[in-house]
């Protein structure tokens, strides 16, 4: 049974449909990437999982409970970092960490000290003087220092510098090996690629793709970069399964559907392959392809 | 100064309702007082009763020095002039901080400054719009006073005086917005300056005649309108003082803005504790921490009002012996009792009960602000149930407003108790105040109900409060129909000690308030959280 199980979730704000039958399953102990463009419904989903908003349809279970009816009990076992952290301007960072920790049911003092150190946070400063990144650190320390089973993180590193981002990845990965489950909504694809075991991609309130990164890549194309002994014959550009081909004398770069890879290589080898590099598609390429497909933008050639 | 025109239009658009509300409320109060002169004062003018009241140090401290009370214009300057000038100063101060530090703190100015907008353009736009609002208020006052038949020259002096006093505080706000890095602190600092100016002139005006202390009034910007003597031989040259002060403060603000970084103030924010004290670590502890400044501010204001009014009561008997007509006015305001001190206290407690409802509603509405700022999201994502969060804010609102009401009653009655050497008046005044408390709680209950079920209709609470103020202040004087006047939350409650105690009414209103609160909290549990 999944830590998070969402089936056919629907949420409307007036006449706007924010979630339109969203499905999401997050298994125990995994770090699950939650990807989608702005306005796709990521934050709305997280807020329904927290019982801050009430779903209009479908079902959602968190840690085996009903996120709306059992909110307060469930929240002892999970921690949340919102995408845009706003703090009380007159309170210091240290006070906010202590407050949020206590209201969640207690902080691990050793971890708190370690995280404050690691994120290089000055807990004596008033929240009004913190930058966006520092406010995020306060919420992250409060969340990560508590002993919880599930972390819900909404673009948690959007304000952090690369050094702090690396610290964040390390802490989350360490937490995951301790058996913690993480749902990580993010725009930073390299972060998701590095951290996540499985990924769900949503668009316009629906899940369009879900699975491990290698599963997702299987359904897709491979990037080829080939140098031939002879000038590349132009008919290769229109061969079945070849996309985005670029010819440059002896050089061909293109994307090939995984199913057509054998055929394409069979046509290339008689021509004399001097060098060949193939790489799996990056998450970014997957991501872009999903949004381009019927997403209102022109489809890629 | 690139982009100034566009910024002025933007500032106007974002602040038009703010300024219009202030200008209309303050601008209407002045001619309304002049028009009510006959009703308010009646035949008292000729008998020296008013002069006696005006010579009373407490009255002088509250309202300022009277210049000429025999004409509606002169009376208006004394009765509401200094108050309106001071309140207009609040408008100028808050308005300019809204347009400068508040926007800068929220990051909106950064967006503008990154466009083709000069360093000083946002400050210039806020000052220009603030000064324009002051000028508009001056115009409304002048036109209004002229329209009710007062001399145009005096009306111009009054309007110009009010506008220039307000303009000085546009300057104060422009300056404090450079000093602090938070809008809250800039407002607080500016309001402290304003309060100090008001207290300075209160001390000066209450001092005995020919005492040197009286001269201190010249140092208080809020006094300069009155010192220009509208309707009583205008001294125009005095008005150069606020004009010069405004120019000086605005110039200083520009100079300081050149010397600081965007987003920071000239004063750095002191660091605080790195760990939270145990008292903060609960939703109620947090609610109190966020609201204690509001409660303390109201407590200070109400304490000054209570002591001033309480000490005034001691001089009643003497005043009435000399001027019997005064008794008639007081009795009309105080439900027709014979004992004048009682009548006075009843009228005052009725007013303060509405003020306390304002505090209660304001304290409760913090919960809505917590939602809109995203703070409630952080709290409710922890193991805090919604009911607990709502009850914490409700507890601060209910306890805070009741404490203020009781404190006011105690301080009001202390001078009389001391002069009679008897604790009786304190007890009976506190009792009278508590008999009105259910009405204040009913207003809070309405606010809770609306927040739970229809948060967008929260403004309805302020309609009820505004109507109640209107009824308490002028309802009995204007002779409105009884059913209309009775449409306030306090109407069913007994006005002790003039009326007998009415337990069923008190319990009924208390029960209604509790029911509204319970219903509202239930609704709050059921609805979507409001999010930024």
Short mmCIF file of N, CA, C and O in Angstrom, two decimals, chain B residues 126-234:
data_model
loop_
_atom_site.label_atom_id
_atom_site.label_comp_id
_atom_site.label_asym_id
_atom_site.label_seq_id
_atom_site.Cartn_x
_atom_site.Cartn_y
_atom_site.Cartn_z
N UNK B 126 4.98 58.77 -4.37
CA UNK B 126 4.21 58.62 -3.13
C UNK B 126 4.01 59.97 -2.46
O UNK B 126 2.92 60.27 -1.95
N UNK B 127 5.06 60.83 -2.47
CA UNK B 127 4.94 62.14 -1.82
C UNK B 127 3.97 63.03 -2.61
O UNK B 127 3.11 63.69 -2.02
N UNK B 128 4.08 63.00 -3.94
CA UNK B 128 3.20 63.84 -4.76
C UNK B 128 1.74 63.45 -4.52
O UNK B 128 0.88 64.32 -4.28
N UNK B 129 1.45 62.16 -4.53
CA UNK B 129 0.07 61.72 -4.35
C UNK B 129 -0.40 62.04 -2.92
O UNK B 129 -1.53 62.48 -2.71
N UNK B 130 0.50 61.84 -1.93
CA UNK B 130 0.14 62.16 -0.55
C UNK B 130 -0.19 63.64 -0.39
O UNK B 130 -1.19 64.00 0.23
N UNK B 131 0.65 64.50 -0.96
CA UNK B 131 0.41 65.94 -0.85
C UNK B 131 -0.88 66.32 -1.59
O UNK B 131 -1.64 67.19 -1.12
N UNK B 132 -1.14 65.67 -2.71
CA UNK B 132 -2.37 65.95 -3.45
C UNK B 132 -3.59 65.60 -2.60
O UNK B 132 -4.58 66.33 -2.58
N UNK B 133 -3.49 64.47 -1.86
CA UNK B 133 -4.62 64.08 -1.00
C UNK B 133 -4.81 65.11 0.11
O UNK B 133 -5.95 65.47 0.46
N UNK B 134 -3.70 65.63 0.68
CA UNK B 134 -3.80 66.66 1.72
C UNK B 134 -4.48 67.90 1.14
O UNK B 134 -5.35 68.51 1.78
N UNK B 135 -4.06 68.28 -0.08
CA UNK B 135 -4.65 69.46 -0.71
C UNK B 135 -6.14 69.25 -0.95
O UNK B 135 -6.95 70.15 -0.71
N UNK B 136 -6.49 68.03 -1.39
CA UNK B 136 -7.91 67.74 -1.63
C UNK B 136 -8.70 67.86 -0.34
O UNK B 136 -9.80 68.44 -0.31
N UNK B 137 -8.14 67.33 0.76
CA UNK B 137 -8.83 67.42 2.05
C UNK B 137 -9.02 68.89 2.44
O UNK B 137 -10.10 69.30 2.88
N UNK B 138 -7.95 69.70 2.25
CA UNK B 138 -8.04 71.12 2.57
C UNK B 138 -9.15 71.78 1.77
O UNK B 138 -9.94 72.59 2.29
N UNK B 139 -9.24 71.40 0.51
CA UNK B 139 -10.26 71.96 -0.38
C UNK B 139 -11.66 71.57 0.08
O UNK B 139 -12.57 72.41 0.13
N UNK B 140 -11.82 70.28 0.46
CA UNK B 140 -13.13 69.80 0.92
C UNK B 140 -13.54 70.54 2.19
O UNK B 140 -14.69 70.96 2.34
N UNK B 141 -12.57 70.73 3.11
CA UNK B 141 -12.89 71.43 4.36
C UNK B 141 -13.28 72.87 4.07
O UNK B 141 -14.31 73.38 4.56
N UNK B 142 -12.49 73.56 3.24
CA UNK B 142 -12.78 74.96 2.92
C UNK B 142 -14.14 75.09 2.25
O UNK B 142 -14.97 75.91 2.65
N UNK B 143 -14.38 74.24 1.26
CA UNK B 143 -15.64 74.30 0.52
C UNK B 143 -16.81 73.96 1.43
O UNK B 143 -17.85 74.63 1.42
N UNK B 144 -16.62 72.92 2.27
CA UNK B 144 -17.70 72.49 3.15
C UNK B 144 -18.07 73.57 4.15
O UNK B 144 -19.25 73.86 4.38
N UNK B 145 -17.05 74.20 4.76
CA UNK B 145 -17.32 75.24 5.76
C UNK B 145 -17.95 76.45 5.10
O UNK B 145 -18.87 77.06 5.65
N UNK B 146 -17.48 76.79 3.90
CA UNK B 146 -18.08 77.92 3.19
C UNK B 146 -19.53 77.59 2.86
O UNK B 146 -20.41 78.45 2.95
N UNK B 147 -19.77 76.35 2.49
CA UNK B 147 -21.11 75.95 2.08
C UNK B 147 -22.11 76.02 3.23
O UNK B 147 -23.28 76.30 3.01
N UNK B 148 -21.66 75.77 4.47
CA UNK B 148 -22.61 75.89 5.59
C UNK B 148 -22.64 77.30 6.14
O UNK B 148 -23.15 77.54 7.23
N UNK B 149 -22.08 78.25 5.38
CA UNK B 149 -22.29 79.65 5.70
C UNK B 149 -21.22 80.30 6.55
O UNK B 149 -21.43 81.40 7.07
N UNK B 150 -20.07 79.67 6.71
CA UNK B 150 -18.99 80.29 7.49
C UNK B 150 -18.17 81.21 6.59
O UNK B 150 -18.14 81.02 5.37
N UNK B 151 -17.50 82.19 7.17
CA UNK B 151 -16.70 83.14 6.37
C UNK B 151 -15.65 82.39 5.54
O UNK B 151 -14.99 81.49 6.03
N UNK B 152 -15.53 82.83 4.28
CA UNK B 152 -14.64 82.12 3.36
C UNK B 152 -13.18 82.22 3.80
O UNK B 152 -12.41 81.27 3.71
N UNK B 153 -12.80 83.40 4.30
CA UNK B 153 -11.40 83.60 4.68
C UNK B 153 -11.00 82.64 5.81
O UNK B 153 -9.99 81.94 5.74
N UNK B 154 -11.86 82.58 6.84
CA UNK B 154 -11.58 81.66 7.95
C UNK B 154 -11.58 80.22 7.47
O UNK B 154 -10.73 79.41 7.88
N UNK B 155 -12.51 79.89 6.57
CA UNK B 155 -12.59 78.52 6.06
C UNK B 155 -11.33 78.16 5.31
O UNK B 155 -10.83 77.03 5.40
N UNK B 156 -10.79 79.15 4.58
CA UNK B 156 -9.56 78.91 3.84
C UNK B 156 -8.41 78.66 4.82
O UNK B 156 -7.59 77.75 4.62
N UNK B 157 -8.36 79.45 5.89
CA UNK B 157 -7.30 79.27 6.88
C UNK B 157 -7.40 77.88 7.51
O UNK B 157 -6.39 77.19 7.70
N UNK B 158 -8.64 77.46 7.83
CA UNK B 158 -8.84 76.14 8.43
C UNK B 158 -8.42 75.02 7.45
O UNK B 158 -7.66 74.12 7.80
N UNK B 159 -8.90 75.14 6.20
CA UNK B 159 -8.59 74.12 5.20
C UNK B 159 -7.10 74.04 4.94
O UNK B 159 -6.50 72.96 4.91
N UNK B 160 -6.49 75.21 4.79
CA UNK B 160 -5.06 75.26 4.51
C UNK B 160 -4.27 74.71 5.71
O UNK B 160 -3.29 73.97 5.56
N UNK B 161 -4.73 75.09 6.91
CA UNK B 161 -4.06 74.60 8.13
C UNK B 161 -4.09 73.10 8.22
O UNK B 161 -3.07 72.44 8.46
N UNK B 162 -5.29 72.52 8.02
CA UNK B 162 -5.42 71.07 8.08
C UNK B 162 -4.52 70.42 7.03
O UNK B 162 -3.79 69.46 7.30
N UNK B 163 -4.57 70.96 5.79
CA UNK B 163 -3.79 70.37 4.71
C UNK B 163 -2.30 70.43 5.01
O UNK B 163 -1.56 69.46 4.76
N UNK B 164 -1.83 71.54 5.57
CA UNK B 164 -0.39 71.68 5.79
C UNK B 164 0.09 70.84 6.97
O UNK B 164 1.20 70.29 6.95
N UNK B 165 -0.74 70.74 8.02
CA UNK B 165 -0.37 69.85 9.13
C UNK B 165 -0.25 68.42 8.59
O UNK B 165 0.71 67.69 8.88
N UNK B 166 -1.24 68.01 7.77
CA UNK B 166 -1.20 66.66 7.18
C UNK B 166 0.05 66.51 6.32
O UNK B 166 0.71 65.46 6.35
N UNK B 167 0.39 67.57 5.57
CA UNK B 167 1.56 67.51 4.69
C UNK B 167 2.84 67.29 5.50
O UNK B 167 3.74 66.56 5.07
N UNK B 168 2.93 67.90 6.71
CA UNK B 168 4.12 67.69 7.53
C UNK B 168 4.33 66.21 7.80
O UNK B 168 5.45 65.72 7.86
N UNK B 169 3.20 65.49 7.99
CA UNK B 169 3.33 64.07 8.31
C UNK B 169 3.55 63.21 7.06
O UNK B 169 4.01 62.08 7.19
N UNK B 170 3.21 63.75 5.90
CA UNK B 170 3.69 63.11 4.67
C UNK B 170 5.22 63.13 4.71
O UNK B 170 5.89 62.13 4.42
N UNK B 171 5.77 64.28 5.14
CA UNK B 171 7.23 64.39 5.27
C UNK B 171 7.77 63.43 6.32
O UNK B 171 8.78 62.75 6.08
N UNK B 172 7.08 63.35 7.48
CA UNK B 172 7.54 62.43 8.53
C UNK B 172 7.55 61.00 8.00
O UNK B 172 8.53 60.25 8.18
N UNK B 173 6.47 60.60 7.31
CA UNK B 173 6.39 59.24 6.77
C UNK B 173 7.48 58.98 5.74
O UNK B 173 8.10 57.92 5.72
N UNK B 174 7.73 59.97 4.87
CA UNK B 174 8.77 59.81 3.85
C UNK B 174 10.12 59.57 4.52
O UNK B 174 10.93 58.77 4.05
N UNK B 175 10.32 60.25 5.65
CA UNK B 175 11.59 60.12 6.36
C UNK B 175 11.70 58.78 7.09
O UNK B 175 12.70 58.07 6.97
N UNK B 176 10.65 58.41 7.85
CA UNK B 176 10.75 57.15 8.61
C UNK B 176 10.84 55.96 7.66
O UNK B 176 11.44 54.95 8.00
N UNK B 177 10.25 56.10 6.46
CA UNK B 177 10.33 55.00 5.49
C UNK B 177 11.77 54.77 5.03
O UNK B 177 12.10 53.70 4.54
N UNK B 178 12.63 55.78 5.19
CA UNK B 178 14.05 55.59 4.83
C UNK B 178 14.83 54.95 5.97
O UNK B 178 15.86 54.32 5.76
N UNK B 179 14.32 55.16 7.21
CA UNK B 179 15.11 54.74 8.37
C UNK B 179 14.98 53.25 8.65
O UNK B 179 15.95 52.58 8.93
N UNK B 180 13.75 52.74 8.58
CA UNK B 180 13.53 51.35 8.97
C UNK B 180 13.40 50.48 7.73
O UNK B 180 13.09 50.97 6.65
N UNK B 181 13.62 49.18 7.90
CA UNK B 181 13.50 48.31 6.74
C UNK B 181 12.13 47.65 6.66
O UNK B 181 11.83 46.99 5.69
N UNK B 182 11.29 47.81 7.70
CA UNK B 182 9.94 47.25 7.60
C UNK B 182 8.91 48.37 7.65
O UNK B 182 9.09 49.38 8.33
N UNK B 183 7.83 48.17 6.90
CA UNK B 183 6.77 49.18 6.85
C UNK B 183 6.13 49.34 8.22
O UNK B 183 5.76 50.44 8.63
N UNK B 184 6.03 48.21 8.93
CA UNK B 184 5.42 48.24 10.25
C UNK B 184 6.19 49.18 11.18
O UNK B 184 5.61 50.01 11.87
N UNK B 185 7.51 49.04 11.16
CA UNK B 185 8.34 49.89 12.01
C UNK B 185 8.28 51.35 11.56
O UNK B 185 8.26 52.27 12.38
N UNK B 186 8.22 51.57 10.23
CA UNK B 186 8.14 52.94 9.73
C UNK B 186 6.84 53.59 10.18
O UNK B 186 6.82 54.76 10.60
N UNK B 187 5.74 52.83 10.12
CA UNK B 187 4.46 53.36 10.59
C UNK B 187 4.50 53.63 12.08
O UNK B 187 4.06 54.69 12.55
N UNK B 188 5.05 52.67 12.85
CA UNK B 188 5.11 52.81 14.30
C UNK B 188 5.91 54.04 14.71
O UNK B 188 5.48 54.82 15.56
N UNK B 189 7.05 54.21 14.08
CA UNK B 189 7.91 55.35 14.39
C UNK B 189 7.20 56.66 14.07
O UNK B 189 7.19 57.60 14.87
N UNK B 190 6.56 56.72 12.90
CA UNK B 190 5.84 57.92 12.50
C UNK B 190 4.69 58.22 13.45
O UNK B 190 4.49 59.38 13.85
N UNK B 191 3.95 57.17 13.83
CA UNK B 191 2.82 57.39 14.73
C UNK B 191 3.30 57.81 16.11
O UNK B 191 2.64 58.60 16.79
N UNK B 192 4.47 57.32 16.51
CA UNK B 192 5.03 57.75 17.80
C UNK B 192 5.36 59.23 17.76
O UNK B 192 5.10 59.97 18.72
N UNK B 193 5.90 59.70 16.64
CA UNK B 193 6.18 61.13 16.49
C UNK B 193 4.88 61.92 16.59
O UNK B 193 4.80 62.95 17.28
N UNK B 194 3.85 61.42 15.91
CA UNK B 194 2.56 62.10 15.91
C UNK B 194 1.97 62.15 17.31
O UNK B 194 1.48 63.19 17.76
N UNK B 195 2.04 61.03 18.02
CA UNK B 195 1.50 60.96 19.38
C UNK B 195 2.27 61.92 20.29
O UNK B 195 1.67 62.64 21.10
N UNK B 196 3.59 61.93 20.13
CA UNK B 196 4.40 62.83 20.95
C UNK B 196 4.01 64.28 20.68
O UNK B 196 3.90 65.09 21.62
N UNK B 197 3.77 64.62 19.41
CA UNK B 197 3.37 65.99 19.08
C UNK B 197 2.03 66.32 19.74
O UNK B 197 1.84 67.41 20.28
N UNK B 198 1.11 65.35 19.72
CA UNK B 198 -0.21 65.59 20.33
C UNK B 198 -0.09 65.75 21.84
O UNK B 198 -0.70 66.64 22.44
N UNK B 199 0.73 64.89 22.47
CA UNK B 199 0.88 64.97 23.92
C UNK B 199 1.58 66.27 24.33
O UNK B 199 1.23 66.89 25.33
N UNK B 200 2.55 66.69 23.52
CA UNK B 200 3.27 67.93 23.81
C UNK B 200 2.30 69.10 23.86
O UNK B 200 2.31 69.90 24.80
N UNK B 201 1.41 69.15 22.87
CA UNK B 201 0.47 70.28 22.87
C UNK B 201 -0.57 70.11 23.97
O UNK B 201 -1.06 71.09 24.52
N UNK B 202 -0.89 68.85 24.33
CA UNK B 202 -1.84 68.63 25.43
C UNK B 202 -1.26 69.17 26.74
O UNK B 202 -1.95 69.87 27.49
N UNK B 203 0.02 68.85 26.98
CA UNK B 203 0.68 69.35 28.19
C UNK B 203 0.72 70.87 28.17
O UNK B 203 0.41 71.54 29.16
N UNK B 204 1.09 71.42 27.02
CA UNK B 204 1.21 72.87 26.92
C UNK B 204 -0.14 73.55 27.14
O UNK B 204 -0.25 74.53 27.89
N UNK B 205 -1.19 72.99 26.52
CA UNK B 205 -2.50 73.64 26.62
C UNK B 205 -3.11 73.51 28.00
O UNK B 205 -3.90 74.36 28.42
N UNK B 206 -2.78 72.43 28.71
CA UNK B 206 -3.35 72.24 30.04
C UNK B 206 -2.63 73.11 31.08
O UNK B 206 -3.12 73.25 32.20
N UNK B 207 -1.48 73.65 30.73
CA UNK B 207 -0.71 74.44 31.70
C UNK B 207 -1.46 75.73 32.03
O UNK B 207 -2.24 76.22 31.23
N UNK B 208 -1.23 76.27 33.25
CA UNK B 208 -1.91 77.50 33.65
C UNK B 208 -1.56 78.65 32.71
O UNK B 208 -0.51 78.66 32.08
N UNK B 209 -2.48 79.59 32.67
CA UNK B 209 -2.25 80.77 31.84
C UNK B 209 -0.96 81.47 32.27
O UNK B 209 -0.58 81.42 33.43
N UNK B 210 -0.29 82.09 31.36
CA UNK B 210 0.95 82.83 31.58
C UNK B 210 2.12 81.95 31.96
O UNK B 210 3.20 82.43 32.22
N UNK B 211 1.89 80.63 32.03
CA UNK B 211 3.04 79.76 32.34
C UNK B 211 3.88 79.58 31.09
O UNK B 211 3.39 79.63 29.96
N UNK B 212 5.19 79.39 31.28
CA UNK B 212 6.11 79.25 30.14
C UNK B 212 5.77 78.00 29.33
O UNK B 212 5.95 77.97 28.12
N UNK B 213 5.26 76.98 30.05
CA UNK B 213 4.96 75.70 29.40
C UNK B 213 4.04 75.90 28.20
O UNK B 213 4.11 75.16 27.23
N UNK B 214 3.13 76.86 28.29
CA UNK B 214 2.17 77.05 27.20
C UNK B 214 2.88 77.31 25.87
O UNK B 214 2.37 76.96 24.81
N UNK B 215 4.05 77.93 25.95
CA UNK B 215 4.79 78.23 24.72
C UNK B 215 5.24 77.00 23.97
O UNK B 215 5.49 77.04 22.76
N UNK B 216 5.32 75.86 24.70
CA UNK B 216 5.76 74.61 24.05
C UNK B 216 4.84 74.21 22.91
O UNK B 216 5.25 73.49 22.00
N UNK B 217 3.59 74.68 22.97
CA UNK B 217 2.64 74.31 21.93
C UNK B 217 3.15 74.69 20.54
O UNK B 217 2.80 74.05 19.55
N UNK B 218 3.98 75.72 20.50
CA UNK B 218 4.51 76.16 19.20
C UNK B 218 5.42 75.09 18.59
O UNK B 218 5.67 75.11 17.39
N UNK B 219 5.94 74.19 19.40
CA UNK B 219 6.83 73.15 18.89
C UNK B 219 6.06 71.96 18.31
O UNK B 219 6.66 71.06 17.74
N UNK B 220 4.74 71.94 18.49
CA UNK B 220 3.97 70.78 18.06
C UNK B 220 3.32 71.03 16.70
O UNK B 220 2.45 71.89 16.58
N UNK B 221 3.71 70.27 15.69
CA UNK B 221 3.13 70.50 14.35
C UNK B 221 1.61 70.40 14.32
O UNK B 221 0.97 71.11 13.54
N UNK B 222 1.00 69.52 15.17
CA UNK B 222 -0.44 69.37 15.08
C UNK B 222 -1.17 70.62 15.62
O UNK B 222 -2.37 70.75 15.44
N UNK B 223 -0.44 71.49 16.28
CA UNK B 223 -1.06 72.67 16.86
C UNK B 223 -1.08 73.86 15.89
O UNK B 223 -1.79 74.82 16.11
N UNK B 224 -0.28 73.77 14.83
CA UNK B 224 -0.07 74.95 14.01
C UNK B 224 -1.34 75.45 13.32
O UNK B 224 -1.49 76.64 13.07
N UNK B 225 -2.25 74.52 13.02
CA UNK B 225 -3.52 74.97 12.42
C UNK B 225 -4.24 75.88 13.41
O UNK B 225 -4.67 76.99 13.07
N UNK B 226 -4.36 75.43 14.67
CA UNK B 226 -5.08 76.22 15.67
C UNK B 226 -4.37 77.55 15.95
O UNK B 226 -5.01 78.58 16.19
N UNK B 227 -3.04 77.51 15.91
CA UNK B 227 -2.28 78.73 16.20
C UNK B 227 -2.43 79.76 15.08
O UNK B 227 -2.15 80.94 15.28
N UNK B 228 -2.88 79.31 13.90
CA UNK B 228 -3.14 80.27 12.83
C UNK B 228 -4.49 80.97 13.02
O UNK B 228 -4.84 81.85 12.24
N UNK B 229 -5.24 80.54 14.05
CA UNK B 229 -6.49 81.18 14.46
C UNK B 229 -7.51 81.36 13.33
O UNK B 229 -7.91 82.51 13.03
N UNK B 230 -7.98 80.30 12.71
CA UNK B 230 -9.05 80.47 11.72
C UNK B 230 -10.30 81.05 12.38
O UNK B 230 -10.59 80.68 13.53
N UNK B 231 -11.00 81.92 11.73
CA UNK B 231 -12.24 82.58 12.18
C UNK B 231 -12.01 83.50 13.38
O UNK B 231 -12.96 83.94 14.01
N UNK B 232 -10.78 83.72 13.79
CA UNK B 232 -10.57 84.56 14.98
C UNK B 232 -9.36 85.46 14.75
O UNK B 232 -8.44 85.48 15.57
N UNK B 233 -9.35 86.16 13.63
CA UNK B 233 -8.22 87.03 13.31
C UNK B 233 -7.06 86.21 12.80
O UNK B 233 -6.09 85.97 13.52
N UNK B 234 -7.18 85.70 11.57
CA UNK B 234 -6.22 84.75 11.04
C UNK B 234 -4.78 85.27 11.08
O UNK B 234 -4.52 86.42 10.75
#
